[in-house]
mmCIF file of N, CA and C in Angstrom:
data_model
loop_
_atom_site.group_PDB
_atom_site.id
_atom_site.type_symbol
_atom_site.label_atom_id
_atom_site.label_comp_id
_atom_site.label_asym_id
_atom_site.label_seq_id
_atom_site.Cartn_x
_atom_site.Cartn_y
_atom_site.Cartn_z
ATOM 1 N N THR A 246 5.010 -1.913 13.796
ATOM 2 C CA THR A 246 4.651 -1.537 15.011
ATOM 3 C C THR A 246 3.773 -0.136 14.595
ATOM 4 N N VAL A 247 3.088 0.034 15.890
ATOM 5 C CA VAL A 247 2.024 1.358 15.881
ATOM 6 C C VAL A 247 2.799 2.475 16.799
ATOM 7 N N VAL A 248 2.636 3.324 16.685
ATOM 8 C CA VAL A 248 3.133 4.542 17.773
ATOM 9 C C VAL A 248 2.269 5.751 17.868
ATOM 10 N N ASP A 249 1.698 5.674 19.085
ATOM 11 C CA ASP A 249 0.961 7.208 19.279
ATOM 12 C C ASP A 249 2.088 8.225 19.108
ATOM 13 N N ALA A 250 1.718 9.356 17.776
ATOM 14 C CA ALA A 250 2.693 10.270 18.250
ATOM 15 C C ALA A 250 1.958 11.725 17.843
ATOM 16 N N ASP A 251 2.357 12.657 17.856
ATOM 17 C CA ASP A 251 2.174 13.944 17.341
ATOM 18 C C ASP A 251 3.420 13.952 15.974
ATOM 19 N N VAL A 252 2.582 14.720 14.833
ATOM 20 C CA VAL A 252 3.751 14.679 13.845
ATOM 21 C C VAL A 252 3.362 16.299 13.182
ATOM 22 N N SER A 253 4.575 16.834 12.526
ATOM 23 C CA SER A 253 4.426 18.107 12.291
ATOM 24 C C SER A 253 4.892 18.027 10.573
ATOM 25 N N PHE A 254 3.958 18.209 9.744
ATOM 26 C CA PHE A 254 4.367 18.008 8.018
ATOM 27 C C PHE A 254 4.565 19.152 7.583
ATOM 28 N N HIS A 255 6.036 18.564 6.702
ATOM 29 C CA HIS A 255 6.274 19.464 6.060
ATOM 30 C C HIS A 255 5.381 20.435 4.955
ATOM 31 N N PRO A 256 5.216 21.378 4.825
ATOM 32 C CA PRO A 256 4.586 22.528 3.990
ATOM 33 C C PRO A 256 4.265 21.562 2.459
ATOM 34 N N GLY A 257 3.182 22.189 2.051
ATOM 35 C CA GLY A 257 3.232 21.399 0.498
ATOM 36 C C GLY A 257 1.756 21.299 0.325
ATOM 37 N N ALA A 258 1.165 21.045 -1.053
ATOM 38 C CA ALA A 258 0.078 21.248 -1.339
ATOM 39 C C ALA A 258 -0.630 20.087 -0.843
ATOM 40 N N TRP A 259 0.015 18.858 -1.128
ATOM 41 C CA TRP A 259 -0.372 17.364 -0.448
ATOM 42 C C TRP A 259 0.961 17.018 0.238
ATOM 43 N N PRO A 260 0.898 17.280 1.533
ATOM 44 C CA PRO A 260 2.095 16.820 2.350
ATOM 45 C C PRO A 260 2.175 15.416 2.793
ATOM 46 N N GLN A 261 3.253 15.062 2.401
ATOM 47 C CA GLN A 261 3.285 13.483 2.428
ATOM 48 C C GLN A 261 4.634 13.109 3.629
ATOM 49 N N ARG A 262 5.554 14.248 4.081
ATOM 50 C CA ARG A 262 6.554 13.751 4.804
ATOM 51 C C ARG A 262 6.242 14.914 6.075
ATOM 52 N N ALA A 263 7.027 13.993 7.303
ATOM 53 C CA ALA A 263 6.331 14.661 8.426
ATOM 54 C C ALA A 263 7.584 14.222 9.480
ATOM 55 N N LEU A 264 7.813 15.219 10.746
ATOM 56 C CA LEU A 264 8.717 14.764 11.730
ATOM 57 C C LEU A 264 7.801 14.371 12.987
ATOM 58 N N VAL A 265 8.483 13.256 13.490
ATOM 59 C CA VAL A 265 7.720 12.995 14.834
ATOM 60 C C VAL A 265 8.080 14.302 16.158
ATOM 61 N N VAL A 266 6.857 15.043 16.662
ATOM 62 C CA VAL A 266 7.329 16.013 17.601
ATOM 63 C C VAL A 266 7.343 15.306 18.968
ATOM 64 N N THR A 267 6.247 14.692 19.191
ATOM 65 C CA THR A 267 6.190 14.038 20.582
ATOM 66 C C THR A 267 5.614 12.505 20.542
ATOM 67 N N VAL A 268 6.098 11.608 21.258
ATOM 68 C CA VAL A 268 6.007 10.078 21.510
ATOM 69 C C VAL A 268 5.048 9.938 22.591
ATOM 70 N N HIS A 269 3.769 9.404 22.603
ATOM 71 C CA HIS A 269 2.902 9.100 23.597
ATOM 72 C C HIS A 269 2.949 7.438 23.979
ATOM 73 N N GLY A 270 4.021 7.162 24.778
ATOM 74 C CA GLY A 270 4.029 5.679 25.391
ATOM 75 C C GLY A 270 4.517 4.988 24.505
ATOM 76 N N ASP A 271 4.788 3.659 24.560
ATOM 77 C CA ASP A 271 5.509 2.951 23.927
ATOM 78 C C ASP A 271 5.167 2.478 22.625
ATOM 79 N N ALA A 272 5.731 1.622 21.763
ATOM 80 C CA ALA A 272 5.285 1.269 20.565
ATOM 81 C C ALA A 272 4.540 -0.050 20.858
ATOM 82 N N GLU A 273 3.742 -0.247 19.873
ATOM 83 C CA GLU A 273 2.741 -1.698 20.311
ATOM 84 C C GLU A 273 2.918 -2.603 18.799
ATOM 85 N N VAL A 274 2.382 -3.651 19.161
ATOM 86 C CA VAL A 274 2.277 -4.414 18.078
ATOM 87 C C VAL A 274 1.261 -4.155 17.044
ATOM 88 N N LEU A 275 1.358 -4.347 15.856
ATOM 89 C CA LEU A 275 0.173 -3.749 14.647
ATOM 90 C C LEU A 275 -0.665 -5.096 14.733
ATOM 91 N N THR A 276 -1.922 -4.524 15.111
ATOM 92 C CA THR A 276 -2.695 -5.918 15.065
ATOM 93 C C THR A 276 -3.996 -5.726 13.975
ATOM 94 N N ASP A 277 -4.047 -4.550 13.202
ATOM 95 C CA ASP A 277 -5.144 -4.233 12.555
ATOM 96 C C ASP A 277 -4.386 -3.789 11.198
ATOM 97 N N TRP A 278 -5.010 -3.888 9.819
ATOM 98 C CA TRP A 278 -4.347 -3.497 8.776
ATOM 99 C C TRP A 278 -5.451 -2.228 8.307
ATOM 100 N N PRO A 279 -4.588 -0.812 8.484
ATOM 101 C CA PRO A 279 -5.480 0.062 8.093
ATOM 102 C C PRO A 279 -5.458 0.516 6.781
ATOM 103 N N ALA A 280 -6.481 0.128 5.739
ATOM 104 C CA ALA A 280 -6.256 0.630 4.119
ATOM 105 C C ALA A 280 -7.507 0.955 4.070
ATOM 106 N N ALA A 281 -7.499 1.332 2.500
ATOM 107 C CA ALA A 281 -8.562 1.224 1.621
ATOM 108 C C ALA A 281 -9.581 0.130 1.471
ATOM 109 N N ALA A 282 -10.669 -0.078 1.725
ATOM 110 C CA ALA A 282 -11.506 -1.253 1.638
ATOM 111 C C ALA A 282 -11.627 -1.668 0.137
ATOM 112 N N THR A 283 -11.533 -0.832 -0.945
ATOM 113 C CA THR A 283 -11.473 -1.295 -2.204
ATOM 114 C C THR A 283 -10.492 -0.553 -2.919
ATOM 115 N N ILE A 284 -10.491 -1.185 -3.966
ATOM 116 C CA ILE A 284 -9.450 -0.079 -5.107
ATOM 117 C C ILE A 284 -9.857 1.036 -5.602
ATOM 118 N N GLU A 285 -11.001 1.234 -5.611
ATOM 119 C CA GLU A 285 -11.866 2.447 -6.187
ATOM 120 C C GLU A 285 -11.733 3.443 -5.008
ATOM 121 N N ALA A 286 -11.880 3.068 -3.828
ATOM 122 C CA ALA A 286 -11.805 3.798 -2.683
ATOM 123 C C ALA A 286 -10.318 4.519 -2.880
ATOM 124 N N ALA A 287 -9.238 3.474 -2.799
ATOM 125 C CA ALA A 287 -7.729 4.262 -2.634
ATOM 126 C C ALA A 287 -7.634 4.962 -4.085
ATOM 127 N N LEU A 288 -8.324 4.796 -5.255
ATOM 128 C CA LEU A 288 -7.818 5.560 -6.639
ATOM 129 C C LEU A 288 -8.596 6.989 -6.251
ATOM 130 N N VAL A 289 -9.717 6.972 -5.395
ATOM 131 C CA VAL A 289 -10.322 8.337 -5.159
ATOM 132 C C VAL A 289 -9.289 9.144 -4.277
ATOM 133 N N GLU A 290 -8.815 8.610 -3.207
ATOM 134 C CA GLU A 290 -7.871 9.236 -2.592
ATOM 135 C C GLU A 290 -6.497 9.840 -3.592
ATOM 136 N N GLN A 291 -6.244 8.714 -4.353
ATOM 137 C CA GLN A 291 -5.008 9.078 -5.333
ATOM 138 C C GLN A 291 -5.247 10.444 -6.303
ATOM 139 N N ALA A 292 -6.554 10.324 -6.652
ATOM 140 C CA ALA A 292 -7.078 11.761 -8.069
ATOM 141 C C ALA A 292 -6.976 12.918 -6.777
ATOM 142 N N ARG A 293 -7.429 12.738 -5.730
ATOM 143 C CA ARG A 293 -7.487 13.977 -4.817
ATOM 144 C C ARG A 293 -5.961 14.561 -4.425
ATOM 145 N N ALA A 294 -5.209 13.532 -4.354
ATOM 146 C CA ALA A 294 -3.626 13.924 -4.155
ATOM 147 C C ALA A 294 -3.099 14.794 -5.658
ATOM 148 N N LEU A 295 -3.614 13.867 -6.689
ATOM 149 C CA LEU A 295 -2.887 14.484 -7.893
ATOM 150 C C LEU A 295 -3.719 15.934 -8.185
ATOM 151 N N ALA A 296 -4.929 16.269 -7.580
ATOM 152 C CA ALA A 296 -5.283 17.333 -7.857
ATOM 153 C C ALA A 296 -4.923 18.517 -7.253
ATOM 154 N N ALA A 297 -4.592 17.914 -5.872
ATOM 155 C CA ALA A 297 -3.856 19.166 -5.099
ATOM 156 C C ALA A 297 -2.275 19.286 -5.369
ATOM 157 N N ASN A 298 -1.805 18.043 -6.155
ATOM 158 C CA ASN A 298 -0.248 18.547 -6.588
ATOM 159 C C ASN A 298 -0.188 17.283 -7.748
ATOM 160 N N PRO A 299 -0.488 18.122 -8.937
ATOM 161 C CA PRO A 299 -0.051 17.306 -9.949
ATOM 162 C C PRO A 299 1.386 16.637 -10.577
ATOM 163 N N TRP A 300 2.238 17.423 -9.679
ATOM 164 C CA TRP A 300 3.756 17.075 -9.890
ATOM 165 C C TRP A 300 4.290 15.626 -9.389
ATOM 166 N N VAL A 301 3.217 15.065 -8.294
ATOM 167 C CA VAL A 301 3.688 13.761 -7.369
ATOM 168 C C VAL A 301 3.683 12.892 -8.596
ATOM 169 N N ASP A 302 4.818 11.879 -8.391
ATOM 170 C CA ASP A 302 4.951 11.034 -9.406
ATOM 171 C C ASP A 302 4.716 9.649 -8.810
ATOM 172 N N ARG A 303 4.505 9.457 -7.298
ATOM 173 C CA ARG A 303 4.269 8.405 -6.708
ATOM 174 C C ARG A 303 3.848 8.571 -5.444
ATOM 175 N N LEU A 304 2.942 7.955 -5.230
ATOM 176 C CA LEU A 304 2.038 8.341 -4.105
ATOM 177 C C LEU A 304 1.996 6.773 -3.048
ATOM 178 N N PRO A 305 1.978 6.625 -1.755
ATOM 179 C CA PRO A 305 1.595 5.711 -1.329
ATOM 180 C C PRO A 305 0.301 4.976 -1.079
ATOM 181 N N LEU A 306 0.154 3.916 -1.570
ATOM 182 C CA LEU A 306 -1.014 3.030 -1.671
ATOM 183 C C LEU A 306 -1.362 1.825 -0.734
ATOM 184 N N VAL A 307 -2.087 1.646 0.051
ATOM 185 C CA VAL A 307 -2.424 0.801 0.892
ATOM 186 C C VAL A 307 -3.788 -0.105 0.847
ATOM 187 N N LEU A 308 -3.968 -1.317 0.232
ATOM 188 C CA LEU A 308 -5.104 -1.831 0.159
ATOM 189 C C LEU A 308 -5.466 -3.062 1.155
ATOM 190 N N ALA A 309 -6.777 -3.165 1.437
ATOM 191 C CA ALA A 309 -7.229 -4.293 1.911
ATOM 192 C C ALA A 309 -7.734 -5.536 1.345
ATOM 193 N N ASP A 310 -7.705 -6.654 1.741
ATOM 194 C CA ASP A 310 -8.313 -7.605 0.983
ATOM 195 C C ASP A 310 -8.330 -7.621 -0.328
ATOM 196 N N VAL A 311 -7.219 -7.973 -0.940
ATOM 197 C CA VAL A 311 -6.730 -8.245 -2.423
ATOM 198 C C VAL A 311 -6.478 -9.271 -2.725
ATOM 199 N N VAL A 312 -6.537 -10.156 -3.841
ATOM 200 C CA VAL A 312 -5.995 -11.318 -4.205
ATOM 201 C C VAL A 312 -5.148 -11.200 -5.034
ATOM 202 N N PRO A 313 -3.932 -11.461 -4.914
ATOM 203 C CA PRO A 313 -3.084 -11.154 -6.188
ATOM 204 C C PRO A 313 -3.235 -12.511 -7.230
ATOM 205 N N VAL A 314 -3.098 -12.000 -8.509
ATOM 206 C CA VAL A 314 -3.577 -13.060 -9.608
ATOM 207 C C VAL A 314 -2.515 -12.689 -10.678
ATOM 208 N N ALA A 315 -1.990 -14.026 -10.917
ATOM 209 C CA ALA A 315 -1.241 -13.687 -12.141
ATOM 210 C C ALA A 315 -1.863 -14.234 -13.684
ATOM 211 N N ARG A 316 -1.426 -13.229 -14.548
ATOM 212 C CA ARG A 316 -2.456 -13.352 -15.930
ATOM 213 C C ARG A 316 -1.024 -13.312 -16.811
ATOM 214 N N GLY A 317 -0.432 -14.554 -17.018
ATOM 215 C CA GLY A 317 0.564 -14.486 -17.916
ATOM 216 C C GLY A 317 1.815 -14.299 -16.868
ATOM 217 N N ASP A 318 2.600 -13.351 -17.662
ATOM 218 C CA ASP A 318 3.898 -12.915 -17.089
ATOM 219 C C ASP A 318 3.493 -11.409 -16.110
ATOM 220 N N ARG A 319 2.368 -11.328 -16.140
ATOM 221 C CA ARG A 319 1.608 -9.911 -15.662
ATOM 222 C C ARG A 319 1.119 -10.646 -14.426
ATOM 223 N N TRP A 320 1.358 -9.630 -13.260
ATOM 224 C CA TRP A 320 0.475 -9.420 -12.195
ATOM 225 C C TRP A 320 -0.314 -8.546 -11.621
ATOM 226 N N GLN A 321 -1.660 -8.960 -11.071
ATOM 227 C CA GLN A 321 -2.542 -8.020 -10.492
ATOM 228 C C GLN A 321 -3.025 -8.017 -9.250
ATOM 229 N N ALA A 322 -3.699 -7.186 -8.781
ATOM 230 C CA ALA A 322 -4.482 -7.536 -7.256
ATOM 231 C C ALA A 322 -6.181 -7.201 -7.749
ATOM 232 N N ARG A 323 -6.884 -8.223 -7.366
ATOM 233 C CA ARG A 323 -8.229 -7.910 -7.361
ATOM 234 C C ARG A 323 -8.967 -7.603 -5.984
ATOM 235 N N ASP A 324 -9.549 -7.070 -5.780
ATOM 236 C CA ASP A 324 -10.572 -6.443 -4.642
ATOM 237 C C ASP A 324 -11.866 -7.146 -4.507
ATOM 238 N N THR A 325 -12.429 -7.337 -3.483
ATOM 239 C CA THR A 325 -13.952 -7.821 -3.261
ATOM 240 C C THR A 325 -14.708 -7.598 -4.138
ATOM 241 N N ALA A 326 -14.491 -6.090 -4.742
ATOM 242 C CA ALA A 326 -15.849 -5.525 -5.701
ATOM 243 C C ALA A 326 -15.349 -6.044 -7.443
ATOM 244 N N GLY A 327 -14.240 -6.917 -7.493
ATOM 245 C CA GLY A 327 -13.690 -7.196 -8.699
ATOM 246 C C GLY A 327 -12.741 -6.229 -9.535
ATOM 247 N N ALA A 328 -12.517 -5.251 -9.104
ATOM 248 C CA ALA A 328 -11.613 -4.406 -9.463
ATOM 249 C C ALA A 328 -10.225 -4.604 -9.372
ATOM 250 N N VAL A 329 -9.558 -4.665 -10.430
ATOM 251 C CA VAL A 329 -8.178 -4.855 -10.484
ATOM 252 C C VAL A 329 -7.104 -3.550 -10.665
ATOM 253 N N VAL A 330 -6.111 -3.967 -9.959
ATOM 254 C CA VAL A 330 -4.711 -2.676 -10.437
ATOM 255 C C VAL A 330 -3.472 -3.897 -10.865
ATOM 256 N N PRO A 331 -2.794 -3.235 -11.787
ATOM 257 C CA PRO A 331 -1.613 -4.285 -12.338
ATOM 258 C C PRO A 331 -0.610 -4.075 -11.268
ATOM 259 N N LEU A 332 0.256 -5.069 -10.970
ATOM 260 C CA LEU A 332 1.343 -4.886 -9.881
ATOM 261 C C LEU A 332 2.536 -4.821 -10.730
ATOM 262 N N ALA A 333 3.389 -4.134 -10.175
ATOM 263 C CA ALA A 333 4.768 -3.763 -10.779
ATOM 264 C C ALA A 333 5.900 -4.776 -9.852
ATOM 265 N N VAL A 334 5.778 -5.894 -9.818
ATOM 266 C CA VAL A 334 6.476 -7.031 -8.701
ATOM 267 C C VAL A 334 7.300 -7.669 -9.374
ATOM 268 N N ALA A 335 8.759 -7.717 -8.909
ATOM 269 C CA ALA A 335 9.753 -8.519 -9.533
ATOM 270 C C ALA A 335 9.724 -10.046 -9.258
ATOM 271 N N GLU A 336 10.267 -11.027 -9.995
ATOM 272 C CA GLU A 336 9.956 -12.333 -9.631
ATOM 273 C C GLU A 336 10.265 -12.883 -8.447
ATOM 274 N N PRO A 337 11.181 -12.411 -7.606
ATOM 275 C CA PRO A 337 11.327 -12.808 -6.029
ATOM 276 C C PRO A 337 9.921 -12.648 -5.522
ATOM 277 N N GLY A 338 9.681 -11.447 -5.560
ATOM 278 C CA GLY A 338 8.410 -10.586 -4.940
ATOM 279 C C GLY A 338 7.386 -11.426 -5.392
ATOM 280 N N ARG A 339 6.986 -12.070 -6.463
ATOM 281 C CA ARG A 339 5.811 -12.477 -7.096
ATOM 282 C C ARG A 339 5.643 -13.924 -6.302
ATOM 283 N N TRP A 340 6.803 -14.751 -6.054
ATOM 284 C CA TRP A 340 6.696 -15.798 -5.606
ATOM 285 C C TRP A 340 6.497 -15.657 -4.111
ATOM 286 N N THR A 341 6.946 -14.856 -3.475
ATOM 287 C CA THR A 341 6.672 -14.479 -1.948
ATOM 288 C C THR A 341 5.333 -14.188 -1.358
ATOM 289 N N LEU A 342 4.483 -13.221 -2.816
ATOM 290 C CA LEU A 342 3.308 -12.736 -2.641
ATOM 291 C C LEU A 342 2.536 -14.094 -2.641
ATOM 292 N N ALA A 343 2.816 -14.717 -3.829
ATOM 293 C CA ALA A 343 1.601 -16.082 -3.948
ATOM 294 C C ALA A 343 1.727 -16.801 -2.693
ATOM 295 N N ALA A 344 2.878 -16.930 -2.109
ATOM 296 C CA ALA A 344 3.179 -18.293 -1.154
ATOM 297 C C ALA A 344 2.293 -17.224 0.249
ATOM 298 N N LEU A 345 2.352 -16.069 0.286
ATOM 299 C CA LEU A 345 1.630 -15.404 1.466
ATOM 300 C C LEU A 345 0.057 -15.701 1.277
ATOM 301 N N SER A 346 -0.171 -15.561 0.169
ATOM 302 C CA SER A 346 -1.575 -15.260 -0.076
ATOM 303 C C SER A 346 -2.439 -16.788 -0.318
ATOM 304 N N GLY A 347 -1.622 -17.301 -0.808
ATOM 305 C CA GLY A 347 -2.254 -18.876 -1.141
ATOM 306 C C GLY A 347 -3.522 -18.811 -1.685
ATOM 307 N N GLY A 348 -3.766 -17.827 -2.529
ATOM 308 C CA GLY A 348 -4.905 -17.465 -3.232
ATOM 309 C C GLY A 348 -5.902 -16.735 -2.683
ATOM 310 N N GLU A 349 -5.722 -16.481 -1.485
ATOM 311 C CA GLU A 349 -6.622 -15.720 -0.563
ATOM 312 C C GLU A 349 -6.292 -14.082 -0.614
ATOM 313 N N ALA A 350 -7.070 -13.462 0.264
ATOM 314 C CA ALA A 350 -6.837 -12.161 0.097
ATOM 315 C C ALA A 350 -5.975 -11.685 1.137
ATOM 316 N N VAL A 351 -5.095 -10.894 0.908
ATOM 317 C CA VAL A 351 -4.125 -9.928 1.648
ATOM 318 C C VAL A 351 -4.154 -8.769 1.569
ATOM 319 N N GLY A 352 -3.612 -7.688 2.627
ATOM 320 C CA GLY A 352 -3.276 -6.572 2.280
ATOM 321 C C GLY A 352 -1.912 -6.322 1.658
ATOM 322 N N LEU A 353 -1.950 -4.909 1.034
ATOM 323 C CA LEU A 353 -0.831 -4.750 0.329
ATOM 324 C C LEU A 353 -0.569 -3.297 0.436
ATOM 325 N N ALA A 354 0.599 -2.921 0.893
ATOM 326 C CA ALA A 354 1.062 -1.461 0.885
ATOM 327 C C ALA A 354 2.350 -1.110 -0.175
ATOM 328 N N GLY A 355 2.228 -0.144 -0.814
ATOM 329 C CA GLY A 355 3.486 0.243 -1.791
ATOM 330 C C GLY A 355 3.192 1.548 -2.504
ATOM 331 N N GLU A 356 3.903 1.790 -3.945
ATOM 332 C CA GLU A 356 3.690 2.867 -4.553
ATOM 333 C C GLU A 356 2.934 3.035 -5.770
ATOM 334 N N TRP A 357 2.200 3.661 -5.818
ATOM 335 C CA TRP A 357 1.197 4.056 -6.757
ATOM 336 C C TRP A 357 1.846 5.076 -7.830
ATOM 337 N N ASP A 358 2.141 4.677 -9.118
ATOM 338 C CA ASP A 358 2.657 5.601 -10.262
ATOM 339 C C ASP A 358 1.699 5.883 -11.158
ATOM 340 N N GLY A 359 0.387 5.826 -10.599
ATOM 341 C CA GLY A 359 -0.524 6.101 -11.831
ATOM 342 C C GLY A 359 -0.786 5.054 -12.805
ATOM 343 N N GLY A 360 -0.368 4.008 -12.738
ATOM 344 C CA GLY A 360 -0.471 2.992 -13.592
ATOM 345 C C GLY A 360 -0.385 1.646 -13.013
ATOM 346 N N ALA A 361 0.341 1.548 -12.121
ATOM 347 C CA ALA A 361 1.020 0.337 -11.811
ATOM 348 C C ALA A 361 1.106 0.406 -10.114
ATOM 349 N N LEU A 362 0.630 -0.513 -9.269
ATOM 350 C CA LEU A 362 1.077 -0.585 -7.919
ATOM 351 C C LEU A 362 2.467 -1.269 -7.735
ATOM 352 N N ARG A 363 3.314 -0.769 -6.973
ATOM 353 C CA ARG A 363 4.999 -1.308 -6.640
ATOM 354 C C ARG A 363 4.612 -1.939 -5.457
ATOM 355 N N PRO A 364 4.388 -3.235 -5.131
ATOM 356 C CA PRO A 364 3.928 -3.632 -3.656
ATOM 357 C C PRO A 364 5.089 -3.656 -2.729
ATOM 358 N N LEU A 365 5.640 -3.010 -1.536
ATOM 359 C CA LEU A 365 6.585 -3.134 -0.977
ATOM 360 C C LEU A 365 6.462 -3.971 0.181
ATOM 361 N N SER A 366 4.915 -4.351 0.958
ATOM 362 C CA SER A 366 4.866 -5.046 1.856
ATOM 363 C C SER A 366 3.545 -5.573 1.696
ATOM 364 N N ALA A 367 3.055 -7.133 2.366
ATOM 365 C CA ALA A 367 2.213 -7.431 2.484
ATOM 366 C C ALA A 367 1.658 -7.705 3.823
ATOM 367 N N TRP A 368 0.450 -7.871 3.903
ATOM 368 C CA TRP A 368 -0.209 -7.928 5.443
ATOM 369 C C TRP A 368 -0.941 -9.421 5.360
ATOM 370 N N ALA A 369 -0.508 -10.304 5.740
ATOM 371 C CA ALA A 369 -1.219 -11.825 5.591
ATOM 372 C C ALA A 369 -0.936 -12.290 7.227
ATOM 373 N N ASP A 370 -2.103 -13.036 7.924
ATOM 374 C CA ASP A 370 -1.997 -13.944 8.868
ATOM 375 C C ASP A 370 -1.428 -12.908 10.099
ATOM 376 N N ARG A 371 -1.997 -11.518 9.837
ATOM 377 C CA ARG A 371 -1.975 -10.542 11.154
ATOM 378 C C ARG A 371 -0.112 -10.249 11.479
ATOM 379 N N ARG A 372 0.605 -10.263 10.298
ATOM 380 C CA ARG A 372 1.805 -9.791 10.064
ATOM 381 C C ARG A 372 1.957 -9.227 8.942
ATOM 382 N N LEU A 373 3.343 -8.383 9.107
ATOM 383 C CA LEU A 373 3.608 -7.679 7.799
ATOM 384 C C LEU A 373 4.792 -8.192 7.170
ATOM 385 N N VAL A 374 5.081 -8.578 6.027
ATOM 386 C CA VAL A 374 5.989 -9.066 5.443
ATOM 387 C C VAL A 374 6.453 -8.065 4.194
ATOM 388 N N GLU A 375 7.789 -7.985 4.248
ATOM 389 C CA GLU A 375 8.569 -7.234 3.046
ATOM 390 C C GLU A 375 8.742 -8.203 1.814
ATOM 391 N N LEU A 376 8.342 -7.347 0.784
ATOM 392 C CA LEU A 376 8.417 -8.082 -0.324
ATOM 393 C C LEU A 376 9.853 -7.725 -1.001
ATOM 394 N N PRO A 377 10.460 -8.790 -1.530
ATOM 395 C CA PRO A 377 11.788 -8.407 -1.971
ATOM 396 C C PRO A 377 11.331 -7.530 -3.610
#
């Protein structure tokens, strides 16, 4: 869902935690996937976060239009520009991701640790699916 709200971020060099202060209206169904258009754009934002706070070990990463690809026992996400990031996804999540994408582009949201993306959910067919 999407909620129009005012939030107050906890202090920090790269604030990631916030409290909801005021909610404006009712929650609505998510109809659009707000994400970085390319892996390069997402990693530029990650670099900015690490420059502000080099002790952050994981950051949220949200990608649009990536195709999950298996390379042996390793998985990666490829964007429309051909860039790839490794995926740290367990066996059940791999097959859920493969079934959701069917070889087509999906959106991914997860945790970036500087070397791989641990996808926590995928956006496919205008719905958000949790990955095991």
